[in-house]
Short mmCIF file of C-alpha atoms in Angstrom, two decimals:
data_model
loop_
_atom_site.label_atom_id
_atom_site.label_comp_id
_atom_site.label_asym_id
_atom_site.label_seq_id
_atom_site.Cartn_x
_atom_site.Cartn_y
_atom_site.Cartn_z
CA MET A 1 84.06 60.99 -11.21
CA PRO A 2 82.74 60.57 -7.33
CA LEU A 3 80.12 58.26 -7.35
CA HIS A 4 78.30 60.60 -4.70
CA LYS A 5 78.55 63.98 -5.79
CA SER A 6 76.13 66.04 -4.40
CA THR A 7 74.00 66.03 -1.14
CA LEU A 8 69.87 64.94 -2.18
CA GLU A 9 69.57 67.90 -1.80
CA ILE A 10 68.85 68.58 -5.41
CA ASP A 11 66.15 71.11 -6.75
CA ALA A 12 63.30 69.88 -6.93
CA VAL A 13 60.94 73.09 -6.65
CA SER A 14 61.87 75.84 -6.46
CA ASN A 15 62.97 77.67 -2.77
CA SER A 16 60.05 79.92 -2.43
CA SER A 17 57.96 76.88 -2.55
CA LYS A 18 59.54 75.05 -0.12
CA VAL A 19 58.04 77.34 1.83
CA TRP A 20 55.17 76.91 1.52
CA ALA A 21 55.34 73.30 1.08
CA PHE A 22 57.34 73.59 5.41
CA ILE A 23 53.73 75.65 6.41
CA VAL A 24 51.22 72.90 3.76
CA GLY A 25 52.49 69.57 4.29
CA PRO A 26 51.75 70.50 7.95
CA LEU A 27 48.53 71.58 7.58
CA LEU A 28 47.15 68.65 4.84
CA ALA A 29 48.71 66.63 7.37
CA ILE A 30 46.17 67.66 10.55
CA ALA A 31 43.32 67.02 7.41
CA VAL A 32 44.04 64.00 7.11
CA TYR A 33 44.00 63.63 10.53
CA PHE A 34 40.73 64.99 10.68
CA LEU A 35 39.06 63.54 7.33
CA LEU A 36 39.42 59.47 8.42
CA PRO A 37 36.98 57.20 10.09
CA ASP A 38 37.07 55.94 13.51
CA SER A 39 36.20 52.93 11.85
CA PHE A 40 35.69 50.68 8.68
CA VAL A 41 34.55 48.15 6.94
CA SER A 42 36.83 45.53 6.21
CA ALA A 43 36.80 43.56 3.37
CA SER A 44 35.19 40.37 5.71
CA GLY A 45 32.10 43.77 5.78
CA GLU A 46 33.20 43.32 10.47
CA THR A 47 33.21 47.05 11.30
CA THR A 48 36.51 47.58 12.58
CA ALA A 49 37.41 49.72 14.37
CA PHE A 50 40.43 52.38 13.51
CA ALA A 51 42.60 53.44 16.39
CA GLN A 52 44.15 57.15 16.90
CA ALA A 53 47.61 55.16 15.51
CA GLY A 54 46.45 54.36 12.56
CA ARG A 55 45.55 57.80 11.54
CA ALA A 56 48.08 59.65 13.09
CA CYS A 57 50.46 57.41 11.14
CA ALA A 58 48.35 58.24 7.84
CA ALA A 59 48.83 61.67 8.47
CA VAL A 60 52.25 61.62 8.91
CA THR A 61 52.75 59.62 5.96
CA THR A 62 51.47 62.33 4.09
CA LEU A 63 53.51 64.49 5.34
CA MET A 64 56.70 62.38 4.51
CA ALA A 65 55.50 61.72 1.02
CA PHE A 66 54.63 65.75 0.99
CA TRP A 67 58.17 67.11 2.34
CA TRP A 68 59.71 64.56 -0.50
CA PHE A 69 58.49 66.11 -2.51
CA THR A 70 58.42 69.40 -2.62
CA GLU A 71 62.23 68.87 -0.33
CA ALA A 72 60.85 71.33 2.01
CA LEU A 73 63.11 70.08 4.26
CA PRO A 74 65.72 68.04 3.10
CA ILE A 75 65.47 64.55 2.38
CA ALA A 76 67.70 63.04 4.52
CA VAL A 77 66.28 64.83 7.19
CA THR A 78 62.01 64.47 6.47
CA ALA A 79 63.29 60.50 6.02
CA MET A 80 64.36 61.22 10.64
CA LEU A 81 60.19 62.17 11.17
CA PRO A 82 59.65 59.01 12.54
CA VAL A 83 61.97 58.95 15.57
CA VAL A 84 60.62 62.05 16.71
CA LEU A 85 56.66 61.89 15.70
CA PHE A 86 55.99 58.10 15.99
CA PRO A 87 56.99 58.23 19.32
CA LEU A 88 54.91 61.37 20.08
CA LEU A 89 51.68 59.98 18.98
CA GLU A 90 51.71 57.45 20.08
CA VAL A 91 52.25 56.03 16.53
CA ALA A 92 54.85 52.99 17.26
CA SER A 93 57.40 53.77 20.82
CA PRO A 94 61.36 55.26 20.13
CA GLY A 95 62.99 51.66 20.73
CA ASN A 96 60.32 49.92 17.64
CA THR A 97 60.68 53.55 15.11
CA MET A 98 64.61 53.18 15.17
CA ARG A 99 65.43 49.31 14.81
CA HIS A 100 64.68 49.97 10.99
CA TYR A 101 67.84 52.58 10.58
CA ALA A 102 70.58 50.25 11.17
CA SER A 103 67.76 46.77 8.96
CA GLY A 104 69.99 44.64 7.23
CA THR A 105 68.89 46.20 4.29
CA ILE A 106 71.16 49.37 5.49
CA PHE A 107 73.15 47.46 5.47
CA LEU A 108 73.31 46.13 2.49
CA PHE A 109 73.59 49.61 0.57
CA LEU A 110 76.05 50.45 3.38
CA GLY A 111 77.54 47.32 2.00
CA GLY A 112 77.44 48.08 -1.95
CA PHE A 113 78.44 51.91 -1.21
CA LEU A 114 81.93 50.74 0.35
CA ILE A 115 82.16 48.03 -3.05
CA ALA A 116 81.37 50.63 -5.11
CA ALA A 117 83.76 52.72 -3.44
CA GLY A 118 86.85 49.67 -4.00
CA VAL A 119 85.63 49.33 -7.29
CA HIS A 120 86.02 53.29 -7.70
CA ARG A 121 89.06 53.63 -6.28
CA TRP A 122 91.36 51.79 -8.57
CA HIS A 123 88.63 52.73 -11.74
CA LEU A 124 88.15 48.91 -12.57
CA ASP A 125 84.77 50.75 -13.58
CA ARG A 126 86.11 52.51 -15.65
CA ARG A 127 87.51 49.52 -16.94
CA ILE A 128 84.47 47.91 -16.40
CA ALA A 129 82.42 50.73 -18.54
CA LEU A 130 84.45 50.28 -21.67
CA LEU A 131 83.73 46.33 -22.15
CA THR A 132 80.58 47.44 -21.83
CA ILE A 133 80.77 49.88 -24.27
CA SER A 134 82.73 47.59 -26.98
CA LEU A 135 80.25 44.72 -25.83
CA PHE A 136 76.53 46.49 -26.84
CA GLY A 137 77.28 49.71 -28.94
CA THR A 138 79.24 52.97 -28.23
CA LYS A 139 75.73 54.41 -29.43
CA PRO A 140 74.08 55.94 -25.97
CA ASN A 141 70.78 54.53 -26.36
CA ARG A 142 72.38 50.79 -26.76
CA MET A 143 74.36 51.06 -24.51
CA ILE A 144 71.35 51.93 -21.98
CA LEU A 145 69.40 49.19 -23.81
CA GLY A 146 72.81 46.63 -22.12
CA LEU A 147 72.88 47.77 -19.09
CA MET A 148 68.44 47.15 -18.84
CA THR A 149 68.60 43.66 -20.44
CA SER A 150 72.13 42.93 -17.87
CA THR A 151 70.12 44.36 -14.36
CA ALA A 152 67.30 43.06 -15.95
CA LEU A 153 68.83 38.93 -16.40
CA ILE A 154 70.41 39.43 -13.13
CA SER A 155 67.91 40.28 -11.42
CA ALA A 156 65.77 37.47 -11.93
CA TRP A 157 68.15 34.83 -10.11
CA VAL A 158 69.71 37.75 -7.93
CA SER A 159 67.83 40.16 -5.66
CA ASN A 160 67.04 43.09 -7.17
CA THR A 161 69.08 45.42 -4.83
CA ALA A 162 71.97 43.69 -4.79
CA THR A 163 71.45 43.99 -8.41
CA ALA A 164 70.78 47.20 -8.42
CA ALA A 165 73.75 47.72 -5.83
CA MET A 166 76.87 45.86 -8.51
CA MET A 167 74.83 47.07 -11.56
CA VAL A 168 75.02 51.24 -10.56
CA PRO A 169 79.10 51.46 -10.67
CA ILE A 170 79.09 50.14 -14.17
CA GLY A 171 76.32 52.67 -14.79
CA ILE A 172 78.16 55.56 -13.24
CA ALA A 173 81.36 54.57 -14.78
CA VAL A 174 79.40 54.84 -18.55
CA MET A 175 78.23 57.58 -18.23
CA GLY A 176 81.97 58.97 -16.96
CA VAL A 177 83.03 57.72 -20.30
CA VAL A 178 80.51 59.49 -22.73
CA ARG A 179 79.92 62.89 -21.08
CA ALA A 180 84.39 62.64 -21.46
CA ALA A 181 84.07 61.66 -25.36
CA GLU A 182 80.99 63.63 -25.94
CA SER A 183 82.74 66.73 -24.40
CA GLY A 184 82.76 70.61 -26.46
CA HIS A 185 80.01 69.41 -28.83
CA ALA A 186 76.81 67.70 -26.90
CA LEU A 187 74.27 69.70 -25.20
CA GLU A 188 74.18 69.65 -21.67
CA LYS A 189 70.34 68.86 -21.90
CA ASP A 190 71.56 65.75 -24.36
CA THR A 191 74.18 64.34 -21.72
CA HIS A 192 71.61 64.92 -18.44
CA ASN A 193 69.07 62.37 -20.37
CA PHE A 194 71.65 59.88 -20.92
CA GLU A 195 72.74 60.02 -17.20
CA VAL A 196 68.64 60.08 -15.62
CA CYS A 197 67.76 56.88 -19.15
CA VAL A 198 70.79 55.28 -17.20
CA LEU A 199 69.84 55.39 -13.54
CA LEU A 200 66.49 55.45 -14.04
CA SER A 201 66.63 52.19 -16.40
CA ILE A 202 68.60 50.70 -13.76
CA ALA A 203 66.48 50.87 -10.86
CA TYR A 204 63.64 50.09 -12.74
CA ALA A 205 65.13 47.21 -15.47
CA ALA A 206 66.04 45.34 -11.52
CA SER A 207 62.87 46.15 -10.25
CA ILE A 208 60.85 44.58 -13.61
CA GLY A 209 64.01 41.45 -13.79
CA GLY A 210 62.43 40.25 -10.53
CA ILE A 211 58.71 39.78 -11.07
CA ALA A 212 60.74 37.43 -13.78
CA THR A 213 60.09 33.83 -11.00
CA LEU A 214 59.93 32.87 -8.73
CA VAL A 215 62.78 33.71 -6.48
CA GLY A 216 63.50 37.16 -8.54
CA SER A 217 61.11 38.93 -5.96
CA PRO A 218 60.15 38.09 -2.36
CA PRO A 219 56.17 38.95 -3.22
CA ASN A 220 55.85 35.61 -5.62
CA GLY A 221 57.41 33.71 -2.71
CA LEU A 222 54.00 35.21 -1.07
CA PHE A 223 51.54 34.20 -4.09
CA ALA A 224 53.28 30.65 -4.61
CA ARG A 225 53.21 29.85 -0.28
CA PHE A 226 49.29 31.62 -0.02
CA VAL A 227 48.45 29.54 -3.79
CA ALA A 228 49.98 26.36 -1.32
CA ASP A 229 47.71 27.37 2.39
CA SER A 230 44.87 28.06 0.39
CA TYR A 231 44.10 25.99 -2.45
CA GLY A 232 45.97 22.72 -1.59
CA ALA A 233 47.84 23.61 -5.42
CA SER A 234 51.62 23.97 -6.14
CA VAL A 235 52.63 26.37 -8.05
CA SER A 236 55.37 25.48 -10.58
CA PHE A 237 58.31 27.50 -12.00
CA LEU A 238 57.68 27.32 -15.55
CA SER A 239 52.99 27.68 -14.22
CA TRP A 240 54.73 30.94 -13.21
CA MET A 241 56.89 32.28 -15.53
CA LYS A 242 53.82 31.59 -18.85
CA VAL A 243 51.93 34.79 -17.42
CA ALA A 244 55.29 36.71 -15.28
CA LEU A 245 57.51 35.81 -18.03
CA PRO A 246 55.24 37.84 -21.28
CA MET A 247 54.74 41.02 -18.12
CA THR A 248 58.52 40.94 -17.84
CA LEU A 249 59.05 40.88 -21.48
CA LEU A 250 56.09 43.58 -22.78
CA LEU A 251 57.24 46.02 -19.36
CA LEU A 252 61.23 45.86 -20.09
CA PRO A 253 60.86 47.39 -23.73
CA ALA A 254 57.88 49.36 -23.49
CA THR A 255 60.17 51.20 -20.14
CA TYR A 256 63.73 51.38 -22.65
CA PHE A 257 60.83 52.99 -24.62
CA MET A 258 59.46 55.56 -22.78
CA LEU A 259 62.19 56.41 -21.16
CA THR A 260 64.24 57.49 -24.29
CA ARG A 261 62.32 57.83 -26.54
CA VAL A 262 59.53 59.34 -25.21
CA LEU A 263 60.47 61.13 -21.75
CA PHE A 264 63.73 62.09 -21.59
CA ARG A 265 64.67 62.40 -25.58
CA VAL A 266 67.75 60.84 -25.95
CA ASN A 267 69.87 62.33 -29.33
CA LEU A 268 73.44 62.14 -29.08
CA PRO A 269 74.57 61.29 -32.00
CA GLY A 270 77.20 58.27 -29.92
CA ILE A 271 81.55 58.54 -29.74
CA PRO A 272 83.21 58.99 -32.05
CA GLY A 273 85.43 57.08 -33.52
CA GLY A 274 83.26 53.80 -32.33
CA ARG A 275 85.21 51.18 -31.82
CA GLU A 276 88.60 52.70 -32.00
CA TRP A 277 87.92 54.62 -29.37
CA VAL A 278 87.55 52.33 -26.88
CA LYS A 279 89.84 50.29 -27.51
CA SER A 280 92.00 53.02 -28.00
CA GLU A 281 91.51 53.79 -24.18
CA LEU A 282 91.30 50.48 -22.36
CA ALA A 283 94.33 50.45 -24.69
CA LYS A 284 96.02 53.82 -22.84
CA LEU A 285 94.29 51.67 -19.57
CA GLY A 286 97.15 49.32 -19.70
CA PRO A 287 97.15 46.27 -17.79
CA MET A 288 95.56 45.37 -14.47
CA SER A 289 96.22 46.69 -11.22
CA ARG A 290 97.28 45.10 -8.46
CA GLY A 291 94.37 46.59 -6.08
CA GLU A 292 92.26 45.81 -9.84
CA ARG A 293 93.11 42.77 -9.80
CA ILE A 294 91.74 42.39 -5.55
CA VAL A 295 88.53 44.77 -5.93
CA LEU A 296 87.74 42.06 -8.82
CA VAL A 297 88.27 39.38 -7.13
CA VAL A 298 86.78 40.26 -4.57
CA PHE A 299 83.01 42.32 -6.51
CA LEU A 300 82.26 38.79 -8.71
CA CYS A 301 83.08 36.51 -5.28
CA ALA A 302 80.18 38.31 -4.00
CA ALA A 303 78.24 39.05 -7.07
CA ILE A 304 78.42 34.57 -6.54
CA PHE A 305 77.73 34.49 -3.12
CA TRP A 306 74.98 36.54 -3.99
CA MET A 307 73.29 34.83 -6.31
CA GLY A 308 74.20 31.12 -5.09
CA GLY A 309 72.66 32.14 -2.18
CA PRO A 310 69.56 29.75 -1.50
CA ILE A 311 72.92 26.39 -1.84
CA ILE A 312 74.79 28.51 -0.05
CA ARG A 313 73.14 28.55 3.09
CA SER A 314 71.82 25.10 2.93
CA LEU A 315 75.14 23.26 2.19
CA GLU A 316 76.22 21.40 5.75
CA ILE A 317 78.48 20.51 6.95
CA GLY A 318 79.57 18.12 9.84
CA GLY A 319 75.38 18.14 10.26
CA ILE A 320 75.61 21.64 10.74
CA MET A 321 74.68 24.55 8.37
CA PRO A 322 77.13 27.01 8.71
CA PHE A 323 76.59 29.36 6.19
CA LYS A 324 72.86 29.24 7.45
CA SER A 325 72.63 32.86 8.40
CA PHE A 326 75.25 34.26 5.38
CA SER A 327 72.37 36.46 3.97
CA ASP A 328 72.44 38.92 1.78
CA GLU A 329 73.67 42.14 3.23
CA ALA A 330 76.01 39.63 5.26
CA ILE A 331 77.69 38.79 2.08
CA ALA A 332 77.95 42.85 0.97
CA MET A 333 79.85 44.34 4.21
CA THR A 334 81.79 40.77 3.61
CA ALA A 335 83.23 42.08 1.19
CA GLY A 336 82.91 45.65 2.36
CA LEU A 337 85.30 45.25 5.30
CA VAL A 338 87.14 42.74 3.34
CA LEU A 339 88.51 45.34 0.85
CA PHE A 340 89.72 47.09 3.93
CA MET A 341 92.06 43.83 4.92
CA ILE A 342 94.09 42.95 2.19
CA PRO A 343 97.42 45.04 0.99
CA VAL A 344 97.90 46.23 -2.03
CA ASP A 345 101.32 47.37 -0.88
CA ALA A 346 101.80 46.49 2.70
CA LYS A 347 105.62 48.33 2.42
CA ARG A 348 103.85 51.54 1.96
CA GLY A 349 100.33 50.38 4.03
CA ILE A 350 98.14 51.39 1.06
CA HIS A 351 95.23 48.28 1.47
CA ALA A 352 92.38 48.37 -1.37
CA LEU A 353 90.23 49.74 0.15
CA ASP A 354 90.48 52.62 3.22
CA TRP A 355 88.45 54.59 4.68
CA ASN A 356 89.13 58.95 2.83
CA SER A 357 87.88 56.46 -0.28
CA ALA A 358 84.75 55.08 1.66
CA LYS A 359 83.08 58.17 3.31
CA ASP A 360 83.07 60.37 0.25
CA VAL A 361 81.25 57.25 -1.87
CA VAL A 362 78.79 56.23 0.63
CA ALA A 363 75.85 57.43 0.30
CA TRP A 364 74.71 58.47 3.80
CA ASP A 365 71.64 60.00 3.40
CA VAL A 366 70.63 57.39 1.85
CA LEU A 367 70.89 55.74 4.09
CA LEU A 368 68.96 57.92 7.09
CA LEU A 369 66.19 57.74 3.88
CA PHE A 370 65.35 54.48 3.51
CA GLY A 371 65.90 53.81 6.84
CA GLY A 372 62.98 56.33 7.19
CA GLY A 373 60.98 54.74 4.14
CA LEU A 374 61.34 51.25 6.72
CA SER A 375 59.71 52.11 9.64
CA MET A 376 57.24 54.76 8.14
CA ALA A 377 55.97 50.75 6.33
CA ASP A 378 56.63 48.97 8.87
CA ALA A 379 54.05 51.70 10.99
CA ILE A 380 51.54 51.19 7.73
CA GLN A 381 51.21 47.23 8.59
CA LYS A 382 51.00 46.98 12.47
CA THR A 383 48.78 50.21 13.41
CA GLY A 384 45.68 49.28 11.14
CA LEU A 385 46.67 50.84 7.90
CA ALA A 386 47.17 48.67 6.07
CA ASP A 387 43.82 47.45 6.59
CA PHE A 388 42.49 50.22 6.10
CA ILE A 389 44.06 50.61 2.44
CA GLY A 390 43.05 47.50 1.67
CA ALA A 391 39.28 48.04 2.84
CA GLN A 392 39.45 49.87 0.36
CA ALA A 393 39.29 47.07 -1.91
CA ASN A 394 35.33 46.74 -1.36
CA ILE A 395 34.77 49.65 -4.00
CA PHE A 396 35.24 47.19 -6.22
CA ALA A 397 31.78 45.25 -5.75
CA GLY A 398 30.17 44.38 -8.37
CA PHE A 399 33.22 44.97 -10.74
CA ASP A 400 33.28 42.34 -13.31
CA GLU A 401 37.01 40.64 -12.99
CA LEU A 402 38.38 43.07 -15.64
CA ALA A 403 37.45 46.28 -13.86
CA MET A 404 37.73 44.06 -10.29
CA MET A 405 41.10 43.99 -10.87
CA PHE A 406 42.36 47.28 -13.12
CA GLY A 407 40.94 49.50 -9.62
CA ILE A 408 43.19 46.46 -7.21
CA SER A 409 46.33 46.83 -9.41
CA THR A 410 45.91 51.21 -9.50
CA LEU A 411 45.46 50.52 -5.88
CA ILE A 412 48.26 48.41 -4.63
CA THR A 413 50.30 49.91 -7.23
CA PHE A 414 49.66 53.34 -5.80
CA ALA A 415 50.43 51.91 -2.81
CA SER A 416 53.73 50.47 -2.67
CA GLU A 417 55.04 53.36 -3.40
CA VAL A 418 55.24 54.19 0.77
CA THR A 419 55.31 50.75 1.76
CA SER A 420 56.58 47.63 1.43
CA ASN A 421 55.20 45.70 -0.98
CA THR A 422 56.60 42.59 0.77
CA ALA A 423 54.21 43.30 3.78
CA LEU A 424 51.38 44.85 1.48
CA THR A 425 51.34 41.73 -0.51
CA ALA A 426 50.98 39.43 2.51
CA THR A 427 47.97 41.83 3.97
CA MET A 428 46.38 42.24 0.48
CA MET A 429 45.56 38.57 -1.15
CA PRO A 430 43.54 37.53 1.64
CA VAL A 431 41.54 40.57 0.82
CA ILE A 432 41.98 40.07 -2.88
CA ALA A 433 40.84 36.25 -2.80
CA ALA A 434 37.49 37.11 -0.06
CA ALA A 435 36.61 39.26 -2.52
CA ALA A 436 37.09 37.21 -5.69
CA ASP A 437 34.66 34.72 -3.69
CA SER A 438 32.01 37.18 -2.55
CA LEU A 439 31.92 38.32 -6.05
CA ARG A 440 31.95 34.95 -7.85
CA ILE A 441 35.40 34.98 -10.06
CA ASP A 442 37.98 32.81 -10.20
CA PRO A 443 41.16 33.92 -7.93
CA GLU A 444 43.75 33.28 -9.92
CA ALA A 445 44.19 36.25 -12.47
CA PRO A 446 43.26 38.11 -9.40
CA LEU A 447 46.11 37.39 -7.52
CA PHE A 448 48.74 37.59 -10.23
CA ALA A 449 47.71 41.30 -11.10
CA MET A 450 47.50 42.57 -7.62
CA VAL A 451 51.30 40.96 -8.10
CA PHE A 452 53.00 42.00 -10.37
CA ALA A 453 51.24 45.15 -8.72
CA ALA A 454 53.20 44.81 -5.75
CA SER A 455 56.46 45.29 -7.97
CA ALA A 456 55.51 48.24 -10.27
CA ALA A 457 56.77 51.37 -7.39
CA PHE A 458 58.54 52.85 -9.72
CA MET A 459 57.76 57.39 -9.02
CA MET A 460 59.40 57.16 -5.10
CA PRO A 461 62.86 56.85 -2.99
CA VAL A 462 61.49 54.95 -0.53
CA GLY A 463 59.23 52.49 -3.40
CA THR A 464 61.53 50.46 -4.18
CA PRO A 465 65.91 49.74 -2.44
CA PRO A 466 66.29 49.83 -6.25
CA ASN A 467 65.07 53.88 -6.11
CA ALA A 468 66.78 54.10 -3.77
CA ILE A 469 70.02 53.65 -4.81
CA VAL A 470 69.96 55.36 -7.63
CA PHE A 471 68.65 58.23 -6.30
CA GLY A 472 71.64 58.47 -3.86
CA THR A 473 74.13 58.59 -6.80
CA GLY A 474 72.75 62.86 -6.47
CA ARG A 475 72.50 63.14 -10.08
CA LEU A 476 68.79 62.11 -10.62
CA LYS A 477 66.08 64.94 -9.14
CA ILE A 478 63.30 63.73 -7.82
CA GLY A 479 60.73 64.97 -9.50
CA GLU A 480 62.25 63.32 -13.47
CA MET A 481 62.23 59.79 -11.04
CA VAL A 482 58.48 61.19 -9.91
CA ARG A 483 57.26 61.96 -13.75
CA ALA A 484 58.76 58.73 -15.12
CA GLY A 485 57.76 56.30 -12.46
CA PHE A 486 54.39 57.65 -12.88
CA PHE A 487 53.58 56.78 -16.54
CA LEU A 488 55.69 53.85 -15.99
CA ASN A 489 53.41 52.82 -12.96
CA ILE A 490 50.56 53.37 -15.28
CA ILE A 491 51.84 51.54 -18.12
CA ALA A 492 53.05 47.78 -15.46
CA ILE A 493 48.78 48.76 -14.33
CA ILE A 494 47.97 47.94 -18.01
CA ILE A 495 49.95 45.36 -18.50
CA GLY A 496 49.81 43.28 -15.93
CA VAL A 497 46.35 43.56 -15.90
CA LEU A 498 46.53 41.45 -19.71
CA CYS A 499 48.37 39.88 -19.16
CA SER A 500 46.82 38.63 -15.48
CA HIS A 501 43.94 38.55 -17.93
CA PHE A 502 44.24 36.40 -20.81
CA LEU A 503 47.50 34.05 -19.62
CA GLY A 504 46.72 33.75 -15.63
CA HIS A 505 43.51 30.66 -15.63
CA GLY A 506 43.87 27.50 -15.73
CA LEU A 507 47.68 27.15 -15.08
CA ILE A 508 46.80 26.11 -11.32
CA ASP A 509 43.93 23.64 -9.89
CA LEU A 510 42.47 25.44 -7.94
CA SER A 511 39.24 23.22 -7.49
CA ALA A 512 40.81 21.59 -4.62
CA LYS A 513 40.58 24.69 -2.04
CA VAL A 514 42.61 23.95 1.33
CA ALA A 515 38.94 22.97 4.08
CA GLY A 516 38.72 27.03 5.90
CA GLY A 517 42.08 27.87 3.97
#
C-alpha cells in the first residue's frame, strides 16, 4: 500500500460548488481589501498607518484560505498564488516570496518522505505496525490511543514536525494491517473513519505533546525568553510543566474522545483472532532482511540525532563545534541521501532506496502547499497585517481576566491557522503584556493562555507542519480536518484558558520587572 496514493485534490466540495468558489473567492478578497481601514490604533494607543501592502496581503490570504477549503483550484496550485500575486500587488519581492518554497522546513519534509519511502520499500513499516499492535492491543481504538500516546511523548522532546514524519509511516502501516484484516466484513465507512482518526491523532498529538515542555515547541521558548527579558524572572522546566502538563494531559484524552467517539466513530470489532493473528503475520514476515536492517539503523540514527540535537550541536572537538549547524532539516536530508548510497546487494546494484521507489512516495504537492503557507506567514508579519490582527486585542479592554483570556485565546488560535505560531507568539506577547498592564491584570496567566493558543492550530493543513504531513498522504479530506479542527480548537481554548487561570499564577516572580521591559 503506497504511502502517498493520491494528490491533494480530494473532493472536499462538489464540482459545481468549485465553479462558484472560483468566482466568489476573488470577490471576497476584493471586498476585504476595500473594507480594511487605512489606519488602526495599535496596542500602545498610537494611530498606525495600514499600508496598501498589508491590505493586499489580507486579501490574498483570504483568497488562498477560501480556495484551499473549497478546492476551487488544486490545493498545490493555490499554494503557488503568492509567487504571482505578492510581487504583482507589491506585497513582497519575487525573491523573498520564492525563497520560502525552498526553506529548511521543506527539506525536513523531503527528508522525512525519503525515510518513509525506504521504510515502505522493504516492508519495515508492516513489521513495526504489527509490533505496535501487539504492544497496545488489537482493537482499533487501542491502536489509535497507542499511536497518540507515543506521538505525544516523543513530541514533548523532539520537533513536532520530525515526530509526525517518524510516526506517519507507522500509522499508515497500521491502517494497512487493519484494512487487510477487516476486509470482507467491515463497513467501508468504519474503515475510513479509523484511517481518518489514525492520521488526525498523529497530527494533533504531535502538536499537543509539544506543549508539555519548554523545548517541545518554539513558542514555549519564546515565552521563557520574553519573561526573562521583560520581568527579570527565570522560567524553569518545572514551573512551565506545572501549567503545561495538565493542559496536555487534559487535551490529549479529550482529543482522543472527540475523534473516536464523536466526530469519526470507530465501530470496527478488532482484528479477528487478536494476538494469535499478529503472531502469525509476524512469522510470515520471517527474519529481518538486509534492506530492513539498513533502513531501521538509518531511521533510528535520525531519531537519535533529532532527540539529542541540542546536545550534539553543542559538542566541542578541538575547540570547534563541528555539528553547530546540523539542524533537524540537515539530519532528515542526510538520512534520506544515505539510503540512496548504502548497497543492499552490490553485485546487482540494489541500494536501500532508489528513485523509482522514492518518487511515488514523496508528496511534492505537500512541499508546494507548505511553501505557500510559509510565504504567506512571512508576508503577514512584514506587511503589518500581524500588527493589525494584534491590535484587535484592544477590544478586550474593560473585560475581566477570564473574559480577556478567552477573547485573546480565540483570536490567537484561529489566527495561527494561517500564520506561523512562532512569529505570532513573538508579535503578540508584548501586546498581551501591555494590555494586561493597562487593565491592571497579572500578565502571567494571559501569556500562558496565549502561548497555548498559538499551538492549537488544528483546522488547516498549513496551520502547522504535522497537519500538512498527514494531509499529504492523500487519505484525508480537507473538510474532515476543518470539521475536527474547529471543535478541537474550541476545546483547546477552554482547557488552555482554565489551566492558565487556575494554575498560571504565582509561578514566576513578576515583582522584579526589568526597567523598560
